[in-house]
Coordinates of C-alpha atoms in Angstrom, one line a residue:
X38 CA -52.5 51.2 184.7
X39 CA -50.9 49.4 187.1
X40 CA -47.6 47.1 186.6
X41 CA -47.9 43.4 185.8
X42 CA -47.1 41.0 188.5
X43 CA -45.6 38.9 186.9
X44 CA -44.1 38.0 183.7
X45 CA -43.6 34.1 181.8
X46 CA -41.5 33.1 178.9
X47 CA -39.8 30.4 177.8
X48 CA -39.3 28.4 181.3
X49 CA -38.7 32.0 183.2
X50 CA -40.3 33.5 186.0
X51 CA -40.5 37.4 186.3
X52 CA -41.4 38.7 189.5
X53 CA -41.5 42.0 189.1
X54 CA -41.9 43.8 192.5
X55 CA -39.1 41.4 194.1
X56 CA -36.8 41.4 191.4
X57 CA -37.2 37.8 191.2
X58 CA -36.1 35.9 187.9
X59 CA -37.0 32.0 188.3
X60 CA -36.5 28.9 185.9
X61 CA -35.8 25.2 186.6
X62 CA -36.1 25.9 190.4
X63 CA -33.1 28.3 190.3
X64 CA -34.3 31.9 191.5
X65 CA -31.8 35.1 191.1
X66 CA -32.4 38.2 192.3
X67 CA -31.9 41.1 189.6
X68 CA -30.4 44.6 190.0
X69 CA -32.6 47.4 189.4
X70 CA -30.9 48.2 185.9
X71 CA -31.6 45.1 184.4
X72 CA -34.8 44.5 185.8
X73 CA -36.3 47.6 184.5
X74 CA -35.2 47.0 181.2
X75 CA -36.7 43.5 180.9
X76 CA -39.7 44.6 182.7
X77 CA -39.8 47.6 180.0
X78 CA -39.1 45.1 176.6
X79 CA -41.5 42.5 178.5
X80 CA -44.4 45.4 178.8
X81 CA -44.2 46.0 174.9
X82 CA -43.4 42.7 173.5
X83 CA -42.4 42.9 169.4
X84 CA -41.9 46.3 169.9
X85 CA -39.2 48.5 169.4
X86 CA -38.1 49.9 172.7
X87 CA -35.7 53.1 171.2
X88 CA -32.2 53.9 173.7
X89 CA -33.5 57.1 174.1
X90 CA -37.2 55.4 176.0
X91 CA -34.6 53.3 177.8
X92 CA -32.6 56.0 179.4
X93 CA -35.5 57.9 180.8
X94 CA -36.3 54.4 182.2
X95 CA -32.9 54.3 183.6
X96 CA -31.7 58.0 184.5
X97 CA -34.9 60.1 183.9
X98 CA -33.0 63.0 185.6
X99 CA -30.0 61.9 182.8
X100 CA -26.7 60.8 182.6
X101 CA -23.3 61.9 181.2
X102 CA -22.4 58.5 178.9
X103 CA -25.8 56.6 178.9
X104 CA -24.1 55.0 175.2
X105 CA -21.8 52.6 177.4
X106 CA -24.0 52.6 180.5
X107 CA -26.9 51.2 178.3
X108 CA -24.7 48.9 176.5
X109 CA -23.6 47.3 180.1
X110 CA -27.1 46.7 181.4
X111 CA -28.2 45.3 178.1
X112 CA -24.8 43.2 178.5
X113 CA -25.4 42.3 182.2
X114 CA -29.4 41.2 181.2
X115 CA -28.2 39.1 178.1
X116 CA -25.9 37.1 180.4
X117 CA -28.4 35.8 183.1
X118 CA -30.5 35.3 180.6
X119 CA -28.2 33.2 178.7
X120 CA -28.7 35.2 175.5
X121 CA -26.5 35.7 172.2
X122 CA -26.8 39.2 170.4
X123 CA -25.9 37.7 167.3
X124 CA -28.8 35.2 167.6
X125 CA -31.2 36.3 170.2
X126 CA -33.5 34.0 171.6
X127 CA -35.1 36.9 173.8
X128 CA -33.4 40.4 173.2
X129 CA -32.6 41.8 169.7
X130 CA -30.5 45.0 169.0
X131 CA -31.5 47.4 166.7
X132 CA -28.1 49.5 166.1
X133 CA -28.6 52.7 166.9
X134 CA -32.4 52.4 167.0
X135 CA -33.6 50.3 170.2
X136 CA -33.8 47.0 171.5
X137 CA -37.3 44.5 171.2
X138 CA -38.1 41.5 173.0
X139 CA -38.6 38.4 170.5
X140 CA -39.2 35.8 172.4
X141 CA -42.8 34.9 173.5
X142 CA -44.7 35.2 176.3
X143 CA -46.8 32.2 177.7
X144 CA -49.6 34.4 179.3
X145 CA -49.3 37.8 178.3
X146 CA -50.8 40.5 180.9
X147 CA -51.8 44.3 180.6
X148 CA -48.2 46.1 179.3
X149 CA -47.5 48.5 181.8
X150 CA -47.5 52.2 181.3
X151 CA -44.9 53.5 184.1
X152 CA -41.8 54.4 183.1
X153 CA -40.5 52.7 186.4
X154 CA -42.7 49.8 186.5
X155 CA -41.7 47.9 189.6
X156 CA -43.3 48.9 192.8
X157 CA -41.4 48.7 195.7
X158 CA -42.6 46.5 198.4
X159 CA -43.4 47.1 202.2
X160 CA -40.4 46.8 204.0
X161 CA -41.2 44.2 206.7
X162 CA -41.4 44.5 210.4
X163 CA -39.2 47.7 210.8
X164 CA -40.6 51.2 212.2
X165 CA -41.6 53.2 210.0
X166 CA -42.6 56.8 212.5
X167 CA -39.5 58.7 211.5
X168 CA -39.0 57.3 208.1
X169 CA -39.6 60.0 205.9
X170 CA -39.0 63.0 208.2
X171 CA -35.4 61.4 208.6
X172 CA -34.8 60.7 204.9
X173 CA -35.9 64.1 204.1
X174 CA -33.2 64.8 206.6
X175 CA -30.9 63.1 205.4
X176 CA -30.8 64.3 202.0
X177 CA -31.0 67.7 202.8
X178 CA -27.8 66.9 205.0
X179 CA -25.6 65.6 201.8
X180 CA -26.7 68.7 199.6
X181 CA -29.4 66.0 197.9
X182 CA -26.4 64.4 196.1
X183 CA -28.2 60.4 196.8
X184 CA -30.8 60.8 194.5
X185 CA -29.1 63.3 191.6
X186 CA -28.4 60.3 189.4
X187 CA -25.8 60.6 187.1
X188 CA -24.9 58.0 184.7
X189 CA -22.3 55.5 185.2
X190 CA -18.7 56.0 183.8
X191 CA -17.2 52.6 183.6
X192 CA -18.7 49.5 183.6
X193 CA -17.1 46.5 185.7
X194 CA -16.1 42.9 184.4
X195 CA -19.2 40.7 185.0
X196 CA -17.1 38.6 187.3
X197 CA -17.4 41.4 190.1
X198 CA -21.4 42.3 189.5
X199 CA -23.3 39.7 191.7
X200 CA -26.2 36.8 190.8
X201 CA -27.8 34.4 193.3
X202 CA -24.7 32.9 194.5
X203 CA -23.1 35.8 195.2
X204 CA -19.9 36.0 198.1
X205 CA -19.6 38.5 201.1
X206 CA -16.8 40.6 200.0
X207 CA -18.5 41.3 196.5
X208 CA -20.5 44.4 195.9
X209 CA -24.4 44.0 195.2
X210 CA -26.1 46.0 192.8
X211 CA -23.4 47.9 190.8
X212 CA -22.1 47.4 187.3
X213 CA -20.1 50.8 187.8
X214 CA -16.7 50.8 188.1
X215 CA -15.9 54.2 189.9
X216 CA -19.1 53.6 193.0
X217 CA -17.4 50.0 193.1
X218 CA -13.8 51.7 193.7
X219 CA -15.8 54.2 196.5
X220 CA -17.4 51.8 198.0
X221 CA -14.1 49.7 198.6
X222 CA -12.6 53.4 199.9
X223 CA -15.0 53.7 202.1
X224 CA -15.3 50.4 204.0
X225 CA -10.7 50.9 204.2
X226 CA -11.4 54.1 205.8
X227 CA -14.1 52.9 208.2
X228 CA -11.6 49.7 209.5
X229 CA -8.5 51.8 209.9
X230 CA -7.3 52.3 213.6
X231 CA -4.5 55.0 213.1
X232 CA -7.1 57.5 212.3
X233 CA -10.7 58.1 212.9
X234 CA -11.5 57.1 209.5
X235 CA -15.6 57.6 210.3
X236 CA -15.6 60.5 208.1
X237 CA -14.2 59.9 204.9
X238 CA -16.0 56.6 205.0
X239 CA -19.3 58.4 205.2
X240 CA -18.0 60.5 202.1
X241 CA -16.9 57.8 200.1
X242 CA -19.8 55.5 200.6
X243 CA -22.2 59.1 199.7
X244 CA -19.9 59.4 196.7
X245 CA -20.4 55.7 195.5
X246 CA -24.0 56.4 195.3
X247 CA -24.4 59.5 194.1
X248 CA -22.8 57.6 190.9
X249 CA -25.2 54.5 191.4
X250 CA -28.1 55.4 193.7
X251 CA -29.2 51.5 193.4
X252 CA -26.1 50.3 194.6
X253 CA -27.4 48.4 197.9
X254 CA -24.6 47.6 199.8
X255 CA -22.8 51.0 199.4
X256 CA -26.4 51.9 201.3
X257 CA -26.0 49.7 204.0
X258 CA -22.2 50.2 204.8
X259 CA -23.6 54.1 204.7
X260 CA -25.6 53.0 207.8
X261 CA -23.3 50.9 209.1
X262 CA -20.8 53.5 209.3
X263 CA -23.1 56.3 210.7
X264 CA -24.2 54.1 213.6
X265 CA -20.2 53.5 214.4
X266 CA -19.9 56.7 214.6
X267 CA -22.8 56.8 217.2
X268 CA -21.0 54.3 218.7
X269 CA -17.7 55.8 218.2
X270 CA -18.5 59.6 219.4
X271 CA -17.8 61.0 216.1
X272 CA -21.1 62.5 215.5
X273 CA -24.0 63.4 218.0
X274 CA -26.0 60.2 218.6
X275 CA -29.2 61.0 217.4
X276 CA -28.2 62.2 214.3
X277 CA -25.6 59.8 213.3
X278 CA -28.4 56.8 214.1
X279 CA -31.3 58.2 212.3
X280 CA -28.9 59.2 209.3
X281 CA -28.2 55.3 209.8
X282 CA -31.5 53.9 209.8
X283 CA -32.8 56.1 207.0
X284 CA -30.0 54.8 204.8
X285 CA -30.3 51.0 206.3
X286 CA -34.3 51.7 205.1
X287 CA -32.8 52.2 201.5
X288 CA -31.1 49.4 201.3
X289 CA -34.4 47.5 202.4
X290 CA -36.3 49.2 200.2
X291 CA -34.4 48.3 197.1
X292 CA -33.8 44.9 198.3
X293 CA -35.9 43.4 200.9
X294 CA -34.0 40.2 200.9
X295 CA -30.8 42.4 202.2
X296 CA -28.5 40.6 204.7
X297 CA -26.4 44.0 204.7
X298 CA -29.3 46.2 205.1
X299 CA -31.5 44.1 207.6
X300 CA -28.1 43.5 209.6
X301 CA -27.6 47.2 209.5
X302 CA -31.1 48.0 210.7
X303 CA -31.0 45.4 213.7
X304 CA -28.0 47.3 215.4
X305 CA -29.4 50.2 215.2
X306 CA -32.6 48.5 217.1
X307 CA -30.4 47.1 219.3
X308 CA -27.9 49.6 220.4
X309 CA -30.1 53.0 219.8
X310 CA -33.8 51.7 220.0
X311 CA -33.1 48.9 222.6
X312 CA -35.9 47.1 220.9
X313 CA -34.1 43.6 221.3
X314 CA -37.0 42.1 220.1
X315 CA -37.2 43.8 216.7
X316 CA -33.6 43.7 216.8
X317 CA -33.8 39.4 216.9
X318 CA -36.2 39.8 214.0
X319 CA -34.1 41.6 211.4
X320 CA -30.9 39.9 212.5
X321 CA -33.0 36.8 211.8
X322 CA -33.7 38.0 208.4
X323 CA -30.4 38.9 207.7
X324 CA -29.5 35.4 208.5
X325 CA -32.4 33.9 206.3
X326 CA -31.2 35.8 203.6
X327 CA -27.3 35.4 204.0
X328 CA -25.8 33.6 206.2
X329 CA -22.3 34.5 204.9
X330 CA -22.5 38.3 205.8
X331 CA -20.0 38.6 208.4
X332 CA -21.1 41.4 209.9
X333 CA -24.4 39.7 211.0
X334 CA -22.7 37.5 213.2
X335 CA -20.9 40.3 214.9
X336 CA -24.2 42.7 215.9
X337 CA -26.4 38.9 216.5
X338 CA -23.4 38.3 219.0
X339 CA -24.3 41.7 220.6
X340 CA -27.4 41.0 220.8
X341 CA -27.0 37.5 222.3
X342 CA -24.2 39.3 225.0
X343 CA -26.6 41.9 226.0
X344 CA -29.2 39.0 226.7
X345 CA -26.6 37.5 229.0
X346 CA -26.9 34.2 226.5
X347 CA -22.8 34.5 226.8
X348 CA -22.0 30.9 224.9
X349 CA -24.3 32.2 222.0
X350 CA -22.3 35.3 222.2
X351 CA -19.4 33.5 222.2
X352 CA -20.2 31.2 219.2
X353 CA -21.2 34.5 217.1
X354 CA -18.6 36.7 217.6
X355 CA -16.7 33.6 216.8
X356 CA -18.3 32.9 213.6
X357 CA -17.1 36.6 212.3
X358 CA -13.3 36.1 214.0
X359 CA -13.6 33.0 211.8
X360 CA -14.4 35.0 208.9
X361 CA -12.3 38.0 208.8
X362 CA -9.3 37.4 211.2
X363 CA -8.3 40.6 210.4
X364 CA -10.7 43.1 211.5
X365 CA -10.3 44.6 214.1
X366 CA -13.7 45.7 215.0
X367 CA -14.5 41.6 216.3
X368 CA -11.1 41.3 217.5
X369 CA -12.3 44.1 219.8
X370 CA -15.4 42.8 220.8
X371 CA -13.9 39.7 221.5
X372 CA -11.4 41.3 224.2
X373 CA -14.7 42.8 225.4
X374 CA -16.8 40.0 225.8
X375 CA -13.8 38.2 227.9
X376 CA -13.7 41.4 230.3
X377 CA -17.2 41.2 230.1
X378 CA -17.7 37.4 231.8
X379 CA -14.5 37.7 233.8
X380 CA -12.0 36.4 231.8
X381 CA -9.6 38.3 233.0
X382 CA -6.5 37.1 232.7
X383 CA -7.2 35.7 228.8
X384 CA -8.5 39.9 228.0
X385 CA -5.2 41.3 229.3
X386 CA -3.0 38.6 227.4
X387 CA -5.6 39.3 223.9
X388 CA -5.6 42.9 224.7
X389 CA -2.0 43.5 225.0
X390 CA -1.4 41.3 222.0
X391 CA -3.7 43.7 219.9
X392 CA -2.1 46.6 221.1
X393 CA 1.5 45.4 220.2
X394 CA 0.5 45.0 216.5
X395 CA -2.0 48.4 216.6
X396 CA -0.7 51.0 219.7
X397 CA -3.8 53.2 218.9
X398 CA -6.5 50.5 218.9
X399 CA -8.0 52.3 221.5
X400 CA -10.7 50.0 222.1
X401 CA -8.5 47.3 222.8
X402 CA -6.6 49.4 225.7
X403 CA -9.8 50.0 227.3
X404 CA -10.0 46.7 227.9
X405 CA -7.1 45.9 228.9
X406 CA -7.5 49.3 231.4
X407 CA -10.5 47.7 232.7
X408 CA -9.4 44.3 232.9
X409 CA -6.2 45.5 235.0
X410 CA -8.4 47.7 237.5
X411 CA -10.5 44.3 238.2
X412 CA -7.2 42.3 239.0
X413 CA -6.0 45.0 240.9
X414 CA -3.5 46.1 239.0
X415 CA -4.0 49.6 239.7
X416 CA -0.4 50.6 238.6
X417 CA -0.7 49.2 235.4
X418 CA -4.2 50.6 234.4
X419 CA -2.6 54.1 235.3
X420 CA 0.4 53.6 233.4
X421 CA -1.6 53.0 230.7
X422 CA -4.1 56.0 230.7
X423 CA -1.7 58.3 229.1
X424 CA -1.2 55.6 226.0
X425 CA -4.8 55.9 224.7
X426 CA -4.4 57.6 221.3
X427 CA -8.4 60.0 221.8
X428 CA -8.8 62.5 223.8
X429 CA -12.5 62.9 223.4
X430 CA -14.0 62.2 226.6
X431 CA -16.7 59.7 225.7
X432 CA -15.6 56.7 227.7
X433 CA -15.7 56.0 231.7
X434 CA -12.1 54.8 231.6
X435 CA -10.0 57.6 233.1
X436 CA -12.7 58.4 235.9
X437 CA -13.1 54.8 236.4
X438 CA -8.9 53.9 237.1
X439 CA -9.0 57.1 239.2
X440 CA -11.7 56.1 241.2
X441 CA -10.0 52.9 241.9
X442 CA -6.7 54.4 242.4
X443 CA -8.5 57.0 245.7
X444 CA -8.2 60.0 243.8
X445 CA -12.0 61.3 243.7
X446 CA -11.4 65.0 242.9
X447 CA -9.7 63.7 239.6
X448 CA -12.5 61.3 238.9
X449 CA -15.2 63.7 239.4
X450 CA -13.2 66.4 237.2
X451 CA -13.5 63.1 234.4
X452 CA -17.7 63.0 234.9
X453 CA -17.7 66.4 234.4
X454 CA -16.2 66.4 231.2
X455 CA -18.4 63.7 230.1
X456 CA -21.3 66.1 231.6
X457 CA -20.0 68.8 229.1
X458 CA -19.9 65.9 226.4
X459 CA -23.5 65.0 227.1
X460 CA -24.7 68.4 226.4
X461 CA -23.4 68.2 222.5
X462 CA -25.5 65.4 221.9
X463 CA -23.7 62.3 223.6
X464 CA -25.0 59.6 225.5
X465 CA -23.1 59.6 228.4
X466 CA -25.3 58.4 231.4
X467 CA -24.2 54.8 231.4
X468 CA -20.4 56.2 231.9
X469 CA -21.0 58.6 234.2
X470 CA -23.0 55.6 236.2
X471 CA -19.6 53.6 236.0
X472 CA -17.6 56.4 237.7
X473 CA -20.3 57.3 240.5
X474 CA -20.4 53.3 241.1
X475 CA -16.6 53.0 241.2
X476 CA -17.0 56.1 243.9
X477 CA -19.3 54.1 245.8
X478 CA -21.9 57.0 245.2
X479 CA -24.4 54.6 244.3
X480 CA -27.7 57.3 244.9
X481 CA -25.8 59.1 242.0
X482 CA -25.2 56.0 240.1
X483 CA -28.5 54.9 240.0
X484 CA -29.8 58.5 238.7
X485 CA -27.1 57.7 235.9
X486 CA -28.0 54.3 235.0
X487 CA -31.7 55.6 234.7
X488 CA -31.1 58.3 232.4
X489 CA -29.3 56.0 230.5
X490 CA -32.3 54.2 229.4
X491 CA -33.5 57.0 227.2
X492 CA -30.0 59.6 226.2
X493 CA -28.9 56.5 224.1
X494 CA -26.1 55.4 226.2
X495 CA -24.3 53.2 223.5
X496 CA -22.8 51.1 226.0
X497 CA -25.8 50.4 228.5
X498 CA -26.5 47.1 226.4
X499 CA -23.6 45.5 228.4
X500 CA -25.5 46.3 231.7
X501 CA -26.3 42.2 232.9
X502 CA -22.7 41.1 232.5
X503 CA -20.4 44.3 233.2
X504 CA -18.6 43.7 236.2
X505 CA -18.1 47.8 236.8
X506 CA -22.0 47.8 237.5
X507 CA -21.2 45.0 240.8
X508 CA -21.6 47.8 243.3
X509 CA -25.3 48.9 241.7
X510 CA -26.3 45.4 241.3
X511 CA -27.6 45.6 245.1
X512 CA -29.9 48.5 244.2
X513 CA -33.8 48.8 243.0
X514 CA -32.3 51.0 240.2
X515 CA -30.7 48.2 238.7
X516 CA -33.1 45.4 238.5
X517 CA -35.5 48.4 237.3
X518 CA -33.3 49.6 234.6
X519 CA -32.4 45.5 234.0
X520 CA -36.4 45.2 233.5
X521 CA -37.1 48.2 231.3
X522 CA -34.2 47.1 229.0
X523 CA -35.3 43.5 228.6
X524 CA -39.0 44.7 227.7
X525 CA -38.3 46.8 225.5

C-alpha cells in the first residue's frame, strides 16, 4: 500500500512527504524522528502502537538506549503539538506498553503499511548522473559508518532542537546531545587558521552522523568542508567535490527546503561544475528557504564576483562580514575581492591587519603578496614569501613574485612543482597560466588557461576581474575560455 498523503486532525495539517505540520496558517517543518512517529500513530489510529514497533520505525538496524531515545522523540512530538501526557488531547502513553493516537481524524485515509512511511521527494533541479555511483563511494570511503544507525545517547534541552523559526547558529534535525557536541567540533576545526583543521572536521561531522544519520546540517557542513578542502588542496579535487555533493545531496534529500544543503550544493556548481546557472538556482533556493544562513551570502557573493557583477559581490560578501565578523573565511574573501577590482591600497592595509591578529592566515598573505607585486612593491612581496605558514605548492604566488622580481629560472622551478602537484589530482592549470602570463609566455599561458576549463582549477572563477590575467586578456584564448565559462 502506499503512504497517505496527507493527514487532518483537529486544525492540523500533515504533510507527510515534506515533513510539513500546518494549523492556523503557521507551517513547521518536522525532524524525521518525530514525523515518523506521528505518521506511524496517525496510520493506526486507536491503536496501540507498542515501543518495541516504534523502534524498528526509528532504528530498524537498532540502538544501544532506545528507552530514553524514545522517550525524547515522543517528548519533542508532544511539544509542537502542544500536548500534555497527563491529559492527552492527541498522544496517550501506555507505560511500558506503547503509545496510541486518541484524537480524531477529520478524513481518515488508507493506514499505511511501511514501516518508514514517508517517501522522499525528488530533489529539485540538481544533477543527478553521479549521484549514486558517488554515494556508493562515499560510504564505502568512511567504512559505511553514515548509515549504521545507532541510537542516541543523550537527548538535548528542547531549547537547542529547532521548529520553524529556527536561528543560523542552531543545529537542525538532532535531539542528540553527543552528534550536537560533533557537529560544533567539527565546524571549530574547519574555521581554525593555525592548523589545517580540514581533517578532523570531516571526522567530526562523519562522527556526528553516524550517531544521528538525520541530522541535516551535520550533512551539509560535511560537504561544505569536503569542497574547502577542494578548495584548500587538502584532498585531490575530484574526490573531495563528489564526496561533497553526495553528502550536500543528503542533506537535500532529507530536507528539500535546506538553506545549508542547497547553499552547499551551489558551490560545488559553481567552483567545480562551473555551471553558474544551476549554481544561481540553488543559491536562490537557499535564499527562499533561509535567508539568515550566512554561508549563502558568502558562495552567492562568489558567484556574483565571478560574473563580474562586483557591487552585488560587494553587498554579499558584506551581508556575511555583517554576520559573523569573526570568520575568517569572508574576511578573506573580502581582502580578495579588493585585490580583485584594484583596490589596492585598501587589500594591503586589510590584509596586513588580518595577518597581525592571525600570522598563518595564509590566505590573507596571498593577498597582500599579490596586491604588493601590483603596486610594485616587489621588495615587499619577496620579503614576505618566506612568511606563508604551507608549503604545499598549490598556489601561483611564489612563481608569480619571482616572475616579477626577473628571476625566470626560479619561477619555472615553482610551475614545475605545481606540474608535479597536478599529477596527484590538483587543479593547477589556472596557476600555472598566472606564472607563464607574469613570464610574458603568453602561447604557454593560454595552453594553461584552457586546460583549466576542465582539471577543476578552483581559482579560474576569478578569470573576468583578476588583474594577473592583464597580459592574456589581449589573446583569443582568453575571450574563448571567458565564453566557455559564462555558458556553461
Amino acid at each position: 500500500m502506499t503512504a497517505t498523503a496527507e493527514f487532518h486532525f483537529d486544525g492540523w495539517t500533515l504533510r507527510t512527504r515534506s515533513g510539513e505540520l500546518a494549523r492556523d496558517g503557521n507551517v513547521q517543518r518536522l525532524p524525521q524522528q518525530p514525523l515518523r512517529v506521528l505518521v506511524e500513530l496517525l496510520s493506526h489510529p486507536g491503536e496501540v502502537v507498542t515501543r518495541e514497533r516504534m523502534v524498528q520505525v526509528l532504528w530498524p538496524k537498532g540502538v544501544v538506549d532506545f528507552d530514553n531515545s524514545l522517550n525524547a522523540v515522543i517528548r519533542k512530538l508532544r511539544s509542537t503539538l502542544g500536548d500534555d501526557s497527563e491529559t492527552p488531547r492527541y498522544i496517550e502513553t501506555l507505560p511500558r506498553i506503547g503509545y496510541r493516537f486518541v484524537g480524531k481524524l477529520v478524513a481518515p485515509a488508507a493506514s499505511a503499511a511501511s514501516s518508514l512511511p514517508v517517501t522522499a521527494p525528488e530533489i529539485p533541479r540538481v544533477k543527478r548522473r553521479h549521484v549514486i555511483a558517488v554515494t556508493l563511494a562515499v560510504l564505502a570511503g568512511v567504512g559505511g559508518l553514515l548509515w549504521w544507525l545507532r541510537g542516541p545517547r543523550h537527548t538535548v534541552d528542547p531549547a537547542l532542537t529547532v521548529g520553524a523559526a529556527a536561528r543560523d547558529d542552531e543545529p537542525r534535525r538532532t535531539t542528540n546531545q553527543h552528534a550536537y557536541e560533533l557537529y560544533l567540533n567539527g565546524k571549530f576545526e574547519r574555521s581554525r587558521r593555525d592548523v589545517r583543521g580540514g581533517a578532523e572536521a570531516i571526522r567530526n561531522f562523519e562522527a556526528a552522523l553516524k550517531e544521528d544519520p538525520y541530522f541535516v546540517d551535520a550533512w551539509a557542513a560535511l560537504s561544505e568542508t569536503y569542497t574547502g578542502a577542494g578548495i584548500g588542496q587538502e584532498m585531490p579535487v575530484v574526490d573531495a567535490m563528489e564526496r561533497g555533493r553526495a553528502a550536500a545531496l543528503r542533506a537535500i534529500e532529507l530536507d528539500p527546503k535546506s538553506a545549508s544543503g542547497h547553499s552547499a550544493l551551489a558551490v560545488i556548481e559553481a567552483f567545480y561544475d562551473l555551471d553558474y546557472a544551476q549554481a544561481e538556482k540553488d543559491f536562490e533556493l537557499a535564499r527562499a528557504a533561509d535567508e539568515g544562513y550566512t554561508r549563502l551570502w558568502h558562495g552567492y557573493g562568489l558567484l556574483r564576483a565571478y560574473q563580474g557583477r562586483v557591487e552585488e559581490a560587494y553587498a554579499y560578501i558584506g551581508r556575511a562580514r555583517e554576520r559573523e565578523p569573526m570568520t575568517l573565511l569572508y574576511a578573506g574573501t573580502y581582502a580578495n575581492l579588493l585585490f580583485q577590482t584594484r583596490r589596492y591600497a585598501e587589500a594591503i592595509e586589510y590584509s596586513r591587519s588580518l595577518i597581525a591578529s592571525q600570522p598563518r592566515f595564509d590566505a590573507a598573505r596571498a593577498i597582500l603578496i599579490q596586491s604588493l607585486v601590483a603596486t610594485g612593491d616587489i621588495k615587499g612581496a619577496l620579503e614576505q614569501l618566506p612568511l606563508m605558514y604551507s608549503e604545499v605548492p598549490f598556489r601561483a604566488d611564489t612563481g608569480f613574485v619571482y616572475a616579477h622580481a626577473g628571476r625566470r629560472d626560479d619561477a619555472l622551478a615553482q610551475i614545475e612543482r605545481l606540474e608535479r602537484r597536478a599529477k596527484e589530482g590538483y587543479g593547477m592549470g589556472y596557476e600555472i597560466a598566472v606564472i607563464y602570463a607574469a613570464l610574458g609566455e603568453k602561447e604557454k599561458g593560454c595552453a594553461a588557461l584552457l586546460r583549466s576549463l576542465t582539471d577543476h582549477s578552483q581559482w579560474i572563477g576569478w578569470m573576468k576581474l583578476d588583474p594577473r590575467m592583464d597580459p592574456l586578456r589581449d589573446q583569443p584564448c582568453f575571450a574563448e575560455a571567458q565564453g566557455k565559462l559564462l555558458r556553461k
